[in-house]
Amino acid sequence: VIEEHREGIIIGSACEAGELMQSIVRGATKEELLEVASFYDYLEIQPHTNNMFLVRKGLMPDEQALIDMNKTVIELGEALNKPVCATCDVH
């Protein structure tokens, strides 16, 4: 549906519940992450402390993994020449 109506819409990668961050959490390969990220017009990162619940739930090993998750998104943005926007997961 989004692709049918994409013209004029700017699409971001979303918070930890979005496809890109979920792909990182599940351990997708760099190639898979590049493919997922290529769909978006810009990539989002949030303060790593916003996602501490992922550590508490055992989905990420520690705080450093959350920092690394943001670094991965930044690297993907650089590789794909897409802007990376720091947000606070505000809806």
Short mmCIF file of C-alpha atoms in Angstrom, two decimals:
data_model
loop_
_atom_site.label_atom_id
_atom_site.label_comp_id
_atom_site.label_asym_id
_atom_site.label_seq_id
_atom_site.Cartn_x
_atom_site.Cartn_y
_atom_site.Cartn_z
CA VAL A 1 0.00 0.00 0.00
CA ILE A 2 2.77 2.45 0.91
CA GLU A 3 4.56 1.92 -2.38
CA GLU A 4 1.34 2.63 -4.31
CA HIS A 5 0.96 5.99 -2.55
CA ARG A 6 4.61 6.83 -1.85
CA GLU A 7 4.85 9.92 -4.04
CA GLY A 8 5.15 13.01 -1.85
CA ILE A 9 5.61 11.01 1.35
CA ILE A 10 8.84 11.03 3.35
CA ILE A 11 9.29 7.70 5.09
CA GLY A 12 11.50 7.19 8.14
CA SER A 13 12.71 3.91 9.59
CA ALA A 14 10.89 4.34 12.92
CA CYS A 15 11.74 3.40 16.49
CA GLU A 16 12.83 0.02 17.84
CA ALA A 17 9.49 -1.45 16.80
CA GLY A 18 10.20 -0.68 13.15
CA GLU A 19 11.53 -3.07 10.55
CA LEU A 20 15.10 -1.76 10.56
CA MET A 21 15.69 -1.85 14.31
CA GLN A 22 13.93 -5.21 14.60
CA SER A 23 16.25 -6.54 11.90
CA ILE A 24 19.24 -5.38 13.93
CA VAL A 25 17.85 -6.95 17.12
CA ARG A 26 17.36 -10.30 15.39
CA GLY A 27 20.92 -10.24 14.05
CA ALA A 28 20.35 -9.63 10.34
CA THR A 29 23.41 -9.58 8.09
CA LYS A 30 24.88 -6.32 6.80
CA GLU A 31 23.45 -7.11 3.36
CA GLU A 32 19.97 -7.66 4.81
CA LEU A 33 20.22 -4.42 6.79
CA LEU A 34 21.25 -2.49 3.68
CA GLU A 35 18.26 -3.89 1.81
CA VAL A 36 15.84 -2.99 4.61
CA ALA A 37 17.32 0.49 5.09
CA SER A 38 17.24 1.25 1.36
CA PHE A 39 13.43 1.48 1.48
CA TYR A 40 13.45 4.51 3.78
CA ASP A 41 14.07 8.16 2.92
CA TYR A 42 15.82 8.74 6.24
CA LEU A 43 16.92 6.55 9.12
CA GLU A 44 16.09 7.19 12.77
CA ILE A 45 18.01 6.68 15.97
CA GLN A 46 16.88 7.42 19.51
CA PRO A 47 18.85 7.86 22.73
CA HIS A 48 20.03 4.37 23.61
CA THR A 49 18.47 4.74 27.05
CA ASN A 50 15.03 4.83 25.37
CA ASN A 51 15.62 1.19 24.48
CA MET A 52 16.93 -0.13 27.80
CA PHE A 53 13.80 -2.28 28.03
CA LEU A 54 15.37 -4.44 25.29
CA VAL A 55 18.18 -5.27 27.73
CA ARG A 56 15.74 -5.88 30.59
CA LYS A 57 13.73 -8.25 28.36
CA GLY A 58 16.88 -10.09 27.32
CA LEU A 59 16.55 -9.07 23.66
CA MET A 60 19.86 -7.19 23.70
CA PRO A 61 22.81 -8.22 25.87
CA ASP A 62 23.75 -4.88 27.42
CA GLU A 63 23.80 -1.11 27.14
CA GLN A 64 26.79 -1.19 24.79
CA ALA A 65 24.73 -3.25 22.33
CA LEU A 66 22.17 -0.43 22.24
CA ILE A 67 24.91 2.10 21.54
CA ASP A 68 26.21 -0.19 18.80
CA MET A 69 22.70 -0.45 17.35
CA ASN A 70 22.67 3.32 16.83
CA LYS A 71 26.17 3.18 15.34
CA THR A 72 24.97 0.53 12.90
CA VAL A 73 22.13 2.77 11.74
CA ILE A 74 24.56 5.66 11.28
CA GLU A 75 26.85 3.40 9.22
CA LEU A 76 23.90 2.29 7.10
CA GLY A 77 22.96 5.91 6.49
CA GLU A 78 26.50 6.70 5.40
CA ALA A 79 26.65 3.64 3.12
CA LEU A 80 23.32 4.48 1.49
CA ASN A 81 23.80 8.27 1.51
CA LYS A 82 20.64 8.69 3.59
CA PRO A 83 20.23 11.22 6.38
CA VAL A 84 20.09 9.89 9.93
CA CYS A 85 17.72 11.76 12.23
CA ALA A 86 18.00 11.66 16.02
CA THR A 87 14.52 11.56 17.54
CA CYS A 88 12.99 10.80 20.93
CA ASP A 89 10.41 8.28 19.71
CA VAL A 90 7.64 10.88 19.93
CA HIS A 91 4.27 9.86 18.50
#
